[in-house]
Each structure stands twice: as C-alpha cells, then as structure tokens.
Amino acid sequence: MGCDTFAPNINGAARFAERLSAGLVQRGHAVHVSAPNVRYALEKPRIEKIEGEDLVLHRLPSVLWIGHEWLRFIWPWRSKHYARKVLDEVRPDVVHIQSHIVIGRGLTREARKRGIPVIATNHTMAENILDSTRLPEWGNKLFVKLAWDDARRTFNMVSALTTPTRKAADFLETTLGISGVIPISCGIDMHQYTAVIGPRDAKRIVFVGRLTAEKRVEDLVRATARIPDATLDLVGDGDQRDALAKLADELGIRDRVVFHGRVSDEELRAALTRASVFAIASIAELQSIATMEAMASGLPIVAADAVALPHLVSEGENGYLFEPENIDELVEKLDRVLGADDAAYEAMQRASLEMVSAHDITRTLDTFEALYRGEQIPA
C-alpha cells in the first residue's frame, strides 16, 4: 500500500487505507504499507497495530507542510529512491496506491519497471489543496493544472483505477480525459457502530471531519445559531478551529458549539450514537466515510447537494439535501429532521441503516482482491 496520509495523521484516504489493509490481513494476506514518518528519518520496517491488526510499516522521512497543522510529505525528488528500496525488499505481488501525489507516484514508476501490477485509488481533488498552497489566484490555477497533468501521467501507468463513487469516477474521466474508472465504495464495518433507534430528548447536530475551508463547517455553525436549543458537536480538528470558535462567539452560541478535537474511535462512535442528526456542508466529497459512519449509527443525514454526497442521501427517506452555501435551506432541512414526529424520525434512522448496508466492507475487500488477481471488474 502506498499512502501519502496514514495514521497517526488521519483523513478519509488514510482511514480507507487502514481499514482495507487490516481487512486484507484478516483474510491472510501479507500487507506492507509505505507511508510518511512523523519525523524526517528513515527507519527500519516495523510492525504497527492498525485497526486491531499487525501491519508492516515502511515509514519514510517526511517534513511538515508549512501552514498545515499535521500534513507531512516526502520530498518528491526522493520518492523513486524510497520506492526502489521498499520494492526491492518486499517484492510484492501487487502495489495499491492511495494517491498519485508523491509516494504513490514513485511506487507506480518503479513498480512498472519491475513488471509489478499497480492498482490506484483516487481520493483527492487537486482543488481541495488550494487552501494550503498560499498561492495567488493565478498560481492556484497553474497548480491545479499541473496536479491533474501529473495525475494523468501516473494513472496511465496503472492496471486499474478506482474511486469511491460513480460520480467521482465520472469526474475523473471528464477531468483527465480517460475512461474505465471503476467505482468501489470505501466500505464500512457496520458492526463497529451502535444505532439506538428511537427519538432523541435533545437536538444534537454532529459533524465529523477536518475543520478546513472546503468542509464549510461555518455553515453548520450559522445554521445552529438559528435553531433554538440545538447544539453542534464538531468531532475533528483543523486550521479553521479558531475561526469557527470566534464565529460561535459572535453569534452568541459558544456554549452550544462543542469542539471535541481529534478523538479515539470509541469516542467518535459514542458521539455519533448520542446525536440526533449528522450534518455535512462540504462541497468536495468523493464519498465521505464520516457520513457512512453516521448512517451506520442510525442517524438521519442532512448534506450538501454536491459531488458524491447525494449518493448517500435519499431525499425524504434517510434525510435531506440542501443547496451548497444556502444557510436558509440548511436550517429548514435540519428543522425537518429535528422536528419530525417519532414515527417519521425512526423511519429515517432505519433508512440510513438500510442504505449503508450496500457499502459493507466485505464487498469492498472482495472487489479489490479480484483486482489484485487481475480479474476484470465492470467500470
């Protein structure tokens, strides 16, 4: 596995890579993970406990991205050097990259030289990185073009290219001018989550994810201010935390917005179980594992009608969609859920559980195993 993000620094791509790797180990595979170290040092491969399973980690020297609180990266000109070292030592049957950016880029090029098949999964949109570039407008446009050009060169070398949803696959095919992108859900183990079916005594809105600009968490804060007695639980951290706290102060609801920060898996699941509704205003989700976690916890969903989120919401059944950045509509949809009678609320809960069952991790593992064996999967 080639991962540009991995524990202890977590985002959606890292969470997927962890669960996929652990699931493969449970099925008897030997899994090695090439990922950034937490410091600029090359260490010997070591066993790390990830998702309850022993994975072999090859931690590569990395540096912190300036202006970002946790994102670390490998110097691009060293990626092929480290890839050669790992591939010569492990001699894998297949390489699966979770990003084309640095580690995945080097692994793809070196694996190709050795005749090792490469599977690629794309979790990123180049546009999502713009908040961390600190470039002027013209620089951002050039950055996006160069990033997608580099992605195209890397993805043209792989045996199969996947992404979490059909909509994300369509986006990739249009943006890169390619075909045959395979949609495979990131998957979720529903047994890890607890769904308490029934009405809630309090109006608890919850969001799980990074507190960054593309997540538009400020929309959730503004909406909460307009819903009497509602509280907003923010589970996660990011560079927008201080700005969000200031906004809550300005709106006079600082006591109704709870910043949990980064929490353990147990605390995350508990926050979802006790919530009334999961809300997400993000405009750049290629799937959203956090939304699936909320569904597995039996929560109705209120989500922005953007990119892949509509795949997880059936309007009026397990929740509602709202026009991105439309606070009035967001408030109205949250009010519908929070004000629903007991029977309607429970129906939304059960609909979320039924819909997320299609994303069971078992199907995801089966599909990737087939790809690793070289079988053809319909795009």
Short mmCIF file of C-alpha atoms in Angstrom, two decimals:
data_model
loop_
_atom_site.label_atom_id
_atom_site.label_comp_id
_atom_site.label_asym_id
_atom_site.label_seq_id
_atom_site.Cartn_x
_atom_site.Cartn_y
_atom_site.Cartn_z
CA MET A 1 0.00 0.00 0.00
CA GLY A 2 1.35 3.40 -0.94
CA CYS A 3 -0.19 6.13 1.24
CA ASP A 4 0.62 9.84 1.34
CA THR A 5 -1.50 10.09 4.50
CA PHE A 6 -1.70 7.44 7.19
CA ALA A 7 -2.02 7.06 10.96
CA PRO A 8 -1.42 8.92 13.18
CA ASN A 9 -2.36 11.75 10.78
CA ILE A 10 -5.83 10.93 9.56
CA ASN A 11 -8.06 11.94 6.68
CA GLY A 12 -10.55 9.97 4.61
CA ALA A 13 -7.90 8.38 2.39
CA ALA A 14 -5.91 7.27 5.43
CA ARG A 15 -8.98 5.79 7.11
CA PHE A 16 -9.78 3.79 3.97
CA ALA A 17 -6.21 2.53 3.61
CA GLU A 18 -6.15 1.43 7.24
CA ARG A 19 -9.42 -0.49 7.02
CA LEU A 20 -8.58 -2.06 3.67
CA SER A 21 -5.12 -3.12 4.86
CA ALA A 22 -6.44 -4.56 8.13
CA GLY A 23 -9.22 -6.38 6.30
CA LEU A 24 -6.72 -7.95 3.91
CA VAL A 25 -4.55 -9.11 6.83
CA GLN A 26 -7.63 -10.75 8.36
CA ARG A 27 -8.02 -12.65 5.08
CA GLY A 28 -4.47 -13.98 5.29
CA HIS A 29 -2.59 -11.51 3.08
CA ALA A 30 0.81 -10.06 3.94
CA VAL A 31 0.37 -6.29 3.78
CA HIS A 32 3.18 -3.73 3.77
CA VAL A 33 2.40 -0.01 3.96
CA SER A 34 4.69 2.72 2.65
CA ALA A 35 3.77 5.98 4.41
CA PRO A 36 5.26 9.21 5.84
CA ASN A 37 7.15 9.04 9.11
CA VAL A 38 6.25 11.50 11.87
CA ARG A 39 9.77 12.93 11.58
CA TYR A 40 12.49 13.31 8.98
CA ALA A 41 14.06 9.90 9.47
CA LEU A 42 14.21 6.62 7.58
CA GLU A 43 13.60 3.77 9.99
CA LYS A 44 13.64 0.00 9.66
CA PRO A 45 10.27 -1.57 8.81
CA ARG A 46 8.25 -2.19 11.94
CA ILE A 47 5.01 -3.82 12.99
CA GLU A 48 2.25 -1.39 13.92
CA LYS A 49 -1.19 -2.26 15.25
CA ILE A 50 -3.74 -0.72 12.89
CA GLU A 51 -7.47 -1.43 13.20
CA GLY A 52 -6.57 -4.29 15.51
CA GLU A 53 -4.25 -5.98 13.01
CA ASP A 54 -0.45 -6.15 12.61
CA LEU A 55 0.74 -4.24 9.54
CA VAL A 56 4.33 -3.83 8.37
CA LEU A 57 5.01 -0.09 8.09
CA HIS A 58 7.80 1.37 5.99
CA ARG A 59 7.99 4.90 7.41
CA LEU A 60 9.70 7.35 5.04
CA PRO A 61 11.40 10.63 6.04
CA SER A 62 8.85 13.44 5.82
CA VAL A 63 8.54 17.14 6.51
CA LEU A 64 5.58 19.17 7.73
CA TRP A 65 3.68 21.18 5.12
CA ILE A 66 4.11 24.86 6.02
CA GLY A 67 0.84 26.30 7.24
CA HIS A 68 -0.78 22.92 7.90
CA GLU A 69 -1.14 21.51 11.40
CA TRP A 70 -0.37 17.88 10.55
CA LEU A 71 0.09 17.18 6.83
CA ARG A 72 3.51 15.69 6.14
CA PHE A 73 5.05 14.88 2.78
CA ILE A 74 8.04 13.17 1.21
CA TRP A 75 10.38 15.29 -0.89
CA PRO A 76 9.16 14.49 -4.44
CA TRP A 77 12.67 14.01 -5.83
CA ARG A 78 13.25 11.23 -3.25
CA SER A 79 10.04 9.30 -3.92
CA LYS A 80 11.51 6.93 -6.51
CA HIS A 81 14.58 6.30 -4.36
CA TYR A 82 12.43 5.19 -1.41
CA ALA A 83 10.16 3.22 -3.74
CA ARG A 84 13.14 1.25 -5.05
CA LYS A 85 14.23 0.40 -1.50
CA VAL A 86 10.78 -0.79 -0.44
CA LEU A 87 10.01 -2.76 -3.61
CA ASP A 88 13.40 -4.49 -3.65
CA GLU A 89 12.94 -5.51 -0.02
CA VAL A 90 9.28 -6.57 -0.11
CA ARG A 91 9.00 -7.88 -3.70
CA PRO A 92 5.20 -7.56 -3.65
CA ASP A 93 2.74 -9.29 -5.96
CA VAL A 94 0.81 -6.07 -6.41
CA VAL A 95 1.08 -2.40 -5.43
CA HIS A 96 -2.00 -0.42 -4.45
CA ILE A 97 -1.51 3.36 -4.27
CA GLN A 98 -3.97 5.63 -2.45
CA SER A 99 -2.64 8.81 -4.03
CA HIS A 100 -0.71 9.81 -7.13
CA ILE A 101 0.93 12.75 -5.39
CA VAL A 102 4.32 11.62 -4.01
CA ILE A 103 4.64 8.14 -2.51
CA GLY A 104 2.18 6.66 -4.97
CA ARG A 105 3.88 8.42 -7.86
CA GLY A 106 7.27 6.92 -7.03
CA LEU A 107 5.89 3.45 -6.37
CA THR A 108 3.98 3.41 -9.65
CA ARG A 109 7.00 4.28 -11.75
CA GLU A 110 9.33 1.83 -10.02
CA ALA A 111 6.78 -1.00 -9.90
CA ARG A 112 6.19 -0.61 -13.61
CA LYS A 113 9.92 -1.12 -14.28
CA ARG A 114 9.74 -4.38 -12.33
CA GLY A 115 6.60 -5.65 -14.02
CA ILE A 116 4.57 -5.40 -10.80
CA PRO A 117 0.90 -4.52 -11.44
CA VAL A 118 -0.34 -1.31 -9.82
CA ILE A 119 -3.89 -0.57 -8.69
CA ALA A 120 -4.65 3.09 -7.99
CA THR A 121 -7.45 4.57 -5.91
CA ASN A 122 -8.07 8.29 -6.19
CA HIS A 123 -9.42 10.01 -3.07
CA THR A 124 -8.34 13.55 -3.91
CA MET A 125 -9.37 16.58 -5.88
CA ALA A 126 -6.49 18.93 -6.61
CA GLU A 127 -8.80 21.84 -5.81
CA ASN A 128 -9.03 20.67 -2.18
CA ILE A 129 -5.39 21.54 -1.56
CA LEU A 130 -5.71 25.20 -2.57
CA ASP A 131 -6.32 26.41 1.00
CA SER A 132 -2.87 25.13 1.95
CA THR A 133 -0.87 26.44 -1.02
CA ARG A 134 -0.90 30.15 -0.07
CA LEU A 135 -0.55 30.97 -3.77
CA PRO A 136 -2.18 33.88 -5.62
CA GLU A 137 -5.17 33.13 -7.88
CA TRP A 138 -3.05 32.66 -11.00
CA GLY A 139 -0.72 30.38 -9.04
CA ASN A 140 -3.61 28.24 -7.83
CA LYS A 141 -4.90 27.79 -11.38
CA LEU A 142 -1.45 26.70 -12.54
CA PHE A 143 -1.12 24.39 -9.52
CA VAL A 144 -4.43 22.64 -10.30
CA LYS A 145 -3.47 22.17 -13.96
CA LEU A 146 -0.05 20.74 -13.12
CA ALA A 147 -1.52 18.48 -10.42
CA TRP A 148 -4.08 16.94 -12.77
CA ASP A 149 -1.48 16.62 -15.54
CA ASP A 150 0.73 14.69 -13.13
CA ALA A 151 -2.22 12.54 -12.04
CA ARG A 152 -2.96 11.67 -15.68
CA ARG A 153 0.64 10.56 -16.28
CA THR A 154 0.59 8.34 -13.19
CA PHE A 155 -2.86 6.85 -13.76
CA ASN A 156 -1.97 6.00 -17.36
CA MET A 157 0.60 3.54 -15.94
CA VAL A 158 -1.73 1.53 -13.69
CA SER A 159 -3.59 -1.72 -14.31
CA ALA A 160 -6.82 -0.38 -12.82
CA LEU A 161 -8.00 2.97 -11.50
CA THR A 162 -10.73 3.13 -8.86
CA THR A 163 -12.51 5.83 -6.90
CA PRO A 164 -15.25 5.58 -4.25
CA THR A 165 -18.38 6.52 -6.27
CA ARG A 166 -19.74 6.61 -9.79
CA LYS A 167 -19.99 10.39 -9.64
CA ALA A 168 -16.33 10.62 -8.62
CA ALA A 169 -15.44 8.25 -11.46
CA ASP A 170 -17.32 10.46 -13.95
CA PHE A 171 -15.46 13.49 -12.59
CA LEU A 172 -12.08 11.78 -13.06
CA GLU A 173 -12.90 10.59 -16.55
CA THR A 174 -14.01 14.08 -17.61
CA THR A 175 -11.15 15.92 -15.91
CA LEU A 176 -8.38 13.60 -17.11
CA GLY A 177 -9.87 12.60 -20.46
CA ILE A 178 -9.68 8.89 -19.62
CA SER A 179 -12.17 6.01 -19.41
CA GLY A 180 -12.72 2.84 -17.41
CA VAL A 181 -12.52 4.30 -13.88
CA ILE A 182 -14.08 1.73 -11.52
CA PRO A 183 -16.31 2.95 -8.66
CA ILE A 184 -15.67 0.93 -5.48
CA SER A 185 -17.08 2.09 -2.17
CA CYS A 186 -14.57 2.69 0.60
CA GLY A 187 -16.74 0.35 2.64
CA ILE A 188 -17.58 0.31 6.32
CA ASP A 189 -17.83 -2.32 9.03
CA MET A 190 -21.32 -1.67 10.36
CA HIS A 191 -20.75 -3.92 13.36
CA GLN A 192 -18.42 -1.31 14.88
CA TYR A 193 -21.24 1.24 15.26
CA THR A 194 -24.21 1.38 17.61
CA ALA A 195 -27.58 2.55 16.34
CA VAL A 196 -30.13 3.46 19.01
CA ILE A 197 -33.45 3.53 17.19
CA GLY A 198 -35.91 5.99 18.69
CA PRO A 199 -36.49 9.70 19.30
CA ARG A 200 -33.92 11.93 20.99
CA ASP A 201 -34.52 14.12 24.04
CA ALA A 202 -32.14 16.84 22.80
CA LYS A 203 -31.41 18.47 19.45
CA ARG A 204 -27.82 17.36 18.85
CA ILE A 205 -26.30 18.09 15.44
CA VAL A 206 -22.99 16.35 14.81
CA PHE A 207 -20.26 16.76 12.21
CA VAL A 208 -17.19 14.53 11.93
CA GLY A 209 -14.22 15.56 9.85
CA ARG A 210 -11.41 18.02 9.33
CA LEU A 211 -12.18 21.64 10.21
CA THR A 212 -10.92 23.03 6.92
CA ALA A 213 -12.29 25.52 4.41
CA GLU A 214 -13.70 23.04 1.86
CA LYS A 215 -15.80 21.41 4.61
CA ARG A 216 -17.70 24.70 5.11
CA VAL A 217 -18.25 23.98 8.80
CA GLU A 218 -19.07 27.67 9.30
CA ASP A 219 -22.38 26.98 7.53
CA LEU A 220 -23.25 24.47 10.25
CA VAL A 221 -22.38 26.99 12.97
CA ARG A 222 -24.57 29.67 11.37
CA ALA A 223 -27.45 27.21 10.98
CA THR A 224 -27.19 26.07 14.60
CA ALA A 225 -27.50 29.70 15.74
CA ARG A 226 -30.93 29.82 14.09
CA ILE A 227 -32.27 26.63 15.67
CA PRO A 228 -33.33 27.22 19.30
CA ASP A 229 -31.93 24.75 21.83
CA ALA A 230 -29.79 22.95 19.23
CA THR A 231 -26.18 22.03 19.99
CA LEU A 232 -23.44 21.33 17.46
CA ASP A 233 -20.78 18.69 18.15
CA LEU A 234 -17.68 19.14 16.00
CA VAL A 235 -15.55 15.99 16.07
CA GLY A 236 -12.20 16.62 14.45
CA ASP A 237 -9.63 19.39 14.18
CA GLY A 238 -8.17 21.68 11.59
CA ASP A 239 -6.88 25.11 10.69
CA GLN A 240 -10.37 26.64 10.86
CA ARG A 241 -10.98 25.79 14.51
CA ASP A 242 -10.08 29.21 15.91
CA ALA A 243 -12.13 30.99 13.25
CA LEU A 244 -15.12 28.77 13.98
CA ALA A 245 -14.84 29.41 17.72
CA LYS A 246 -14.72 33.15 17.03
CA LEU A 247 -17.81 32.87 14.80
CA ALA A 248 -19.68 30.99 17.53
CA ASP A 249 -18.78 33.78 19.96
CA GLU A 250 -20.01 36.43 17.54
CA LEU A 251 -23.30 34.57 17.08
CA GLY A 252 -23.73 34.19 20.84
CA ILE A 253 -23.79 30.38 20.75
CA ARG A 254 -20.32 29.49 22.03
CA ASP A 255 -21.99 27.40 24.76
CA ARG A 256 -23.87 25.43 22.09
CA VAL A 257 -20.88 24.54 19.90
CA VAL A 258 -18.66 21.80 21.31
CA PHE A 259 -15.17 21.35 19.86
CA HIS A 260 -14.17 17.77 20.64
CA GLY A 261 -10.95 17.87 18.62
CA ARG A 262 -9.35 14.63 17.50
CA VAL A 263 -10.79 11.74 19.48
CA SER A 264 -10.40 7.99 19.77
CA ASP A 265 -12.52 5.67 17.64
CA GLU A 266 -14.58 4.82 20.71
CA GLU A 267 -15.29 8.49 21.45
CA LEU A 268 -16.16 9.13 17.81
CA ARG A 269 -18.66 6.29 17.76
CA ALA A 270 -20.18 7.48 21.05
CA ALA A 271 -20.64 11.00 19.66
CA LEU A 272 -22.50 9.59 16.66
CA THR A 273 -24.69 7.30 18.75
CA ARG A 274 -25.93 10.10 21.02
CA ALA A 275 -26.53 12.62 18.19
CA SER A 276 -29.89 13.44 16.61
CA VAL A 277 -28.72 14.22 13.07
CA PHE A 278 -25.49 14.25 11.07
CA ALA A 279 -24.92 17.41 9.01
CA ILE A 280 -22.26 18.00 6.37
CA ALA A 281 -21.92 21.12 4.23
CA SER A 282 -18.78 20.07 2.35
CA ILE A 283 -18.52 20.81 -1.36
CA ALA A 284 -15.65 18.43 -2.14
CA GLU A 285 -16.50 14.89 -1.01
CA LEU A 286 -15.64 11.97 -3.29
CA GLN A 287 -17.58 9.71 -0.91
CA SER A 288 -17.45 10.70 2.80
CA ILE A 289 -16.63 7.87 5.17
CA ALA A 290 -17.84 10.08 8.03
CA THR A 291 -21.33 10.22 6.52
CA MET A 292 -21.38 6.44 6.16
CA GLU A 293 -20.28 6.10 9.79
CA ALA A 294 -23.21 8.31 10.79
CA MET A 295 -25.60 6.19 8.74
CA ALA A 296 -24.25 3.03 10.37
CA SER A 297 -25.02 4.74 13.70
CA GLY A 298 -28.65 5.10 12.66
CA LEU A 299 -28.59 8.85 12.05
CA PRO A 300 -30.66 10.84 9.56
CA ILE A 301 -28.42 12.87 7.24
CA VAL A 302 -28.62 16.49 6.11
CA ALA A 303 -25.98 17.04 3.42
CA ALA A 304 -24.95 19.49 0.75
CA ASP A 305 -26.13 18.53 -2.72
CA ALA A 306 -22.57 18.40 -4.03
CA VAL A 307 -20.21 15.88 -5.68
CA ALA A 308 -20.78 12.44 -4.11
CA LEU A 309 -22.92 13.28 -1.07
CA PRO A 310 -26.21 12.81 -2.99
CA HIS A 311 -25.26 9.11 -3.33
CA LEU A 312 -25.71 8.75 0.43
CA VAL A 313 -28.97 10.65 0.86
CA SER A 314 -32.36 9.65 -0.47
CA GLU A 315 -34.41 12.82 -0.18
CA GLY A 316 -37.14 12.47 2.41
CA GLU A 317 -36.17 8.88 3.25
CA ASN A 318 -32.96 8.92 5.29
CA GLY A 319 -32.62 12.71 5.33
CA TYR A 320 -32.41 15.73 3.07
CA LEU A 321 -30.10 17.55 0.68
CA PHE A 322 -29.64 21.32 0.57
CA GLU A 323 -28.13 23.71 -1.93
CA PRO A 324 -24.46 24.28 -1.02
CA GLU A 325 -23.87 27.51 0.93
CA ASN A 326 -27.64 28.08 1.26
CA ILE A 327 -28.00 28.57 5.01
CA ASP A 328 -31.75 29.14 4.83
CA GLU A 329 -32.29 25.77 3.19
CA LEU A 330 -29.85 24.07 5.57
CA VAL A 331 -31.80 25.41 8.56
CA GLU A 332 -35.10 24.32 7.01
CA LYS A 333 -33.84 20.77 6.36
CA LEU A 334 -32.36 20.43 9.85
CA ASP A 335 -35.66 21.63 11.31
CA ARG A 336 -37.48 18.94 9.32
CA VAL A 337 -35.38 16.21 10.92
CA LEU A 338 -35.26 17.65 14.43
CA GLY A 339 -38.98 18.41 14.39
CA ALA A 340 -40.12 15.12 12.88
CA ASP A 341 -42.60 13.03 14.85
CA ASP A 342 -41.35 9.80 16.40
CA ALA A 343 -42.52 7.54 13.58
CA ALA A 344 -41.01 9.72 10.82
CA TYR A 345 -37.72 10.08 12.71
CA GLU A 346 -37.39 6.33 13.26
CA ALA A 347 -38.18 5.72 9.58
CA MET A 348 -35.24 7.97 8.60
CA GLN A 349 -32.98 6.10 11.02
CA ARG A 350 -33.89 2.73 9.56
CA ALA A 351 -33.50 4.05 6.02
CA SER A 352 -29.92 5.15 6.80
CA LEU A 353 -29.10 1.69 8.14
CA GLU A 354 -30.59 0.00 5.10
CA MET A 355 -28.82 2.28 2.62
CA VAL A 356 -25.38 1.99 4.20
CA SER A 357 -25.59 -1.82 4.17
CA ALA A 358 -24.76 -1.62 0.45
CA HIS A 359 -21.34 -0.27 1.47
CA ASP A 360 -20.38 -3.23 3.62
CA ILE A 361 -16.58 -3.61 3.81
CA THR A 362 -16.86 -7.27 2.78
CA ARG A 363 -17.90 -6.26 -0.73
CA THR A 364 -15.05 -3.78 -0.93
CA LEU A 365 -12.49 -6.39 0.09
CA ASP A 366 -13.90 -8.95 -2.37
CA THR A 367 -13.65 -6.45 -5.23
CA PHE A 368 -10.11 -5.36 -4.52
CA GLU A 369 -8.95 -8.96 -4.13
CA ALA A 370 -10.36 -9.63 -7.58
CA LEU A 371 -8.46 -6.63 -8.98
CA TYR A 372 -5.25 -7.83 -7.32
CA ARG A 373 -5.71 -11.20 -9.07
CA GLY A 374 -6.00 -9.38 -12.38
CA GLU A 375 -9.70 -10.03 -12.89
CA GLN A 376 -11.76 -7.56 -14.88
CA ILE A 377 -14.25 -5.50 -12.89
CA PRO A 378 -17.00 -3.61 -14.76
CA ALA A 379 -16.44 0.16 -14.73
#
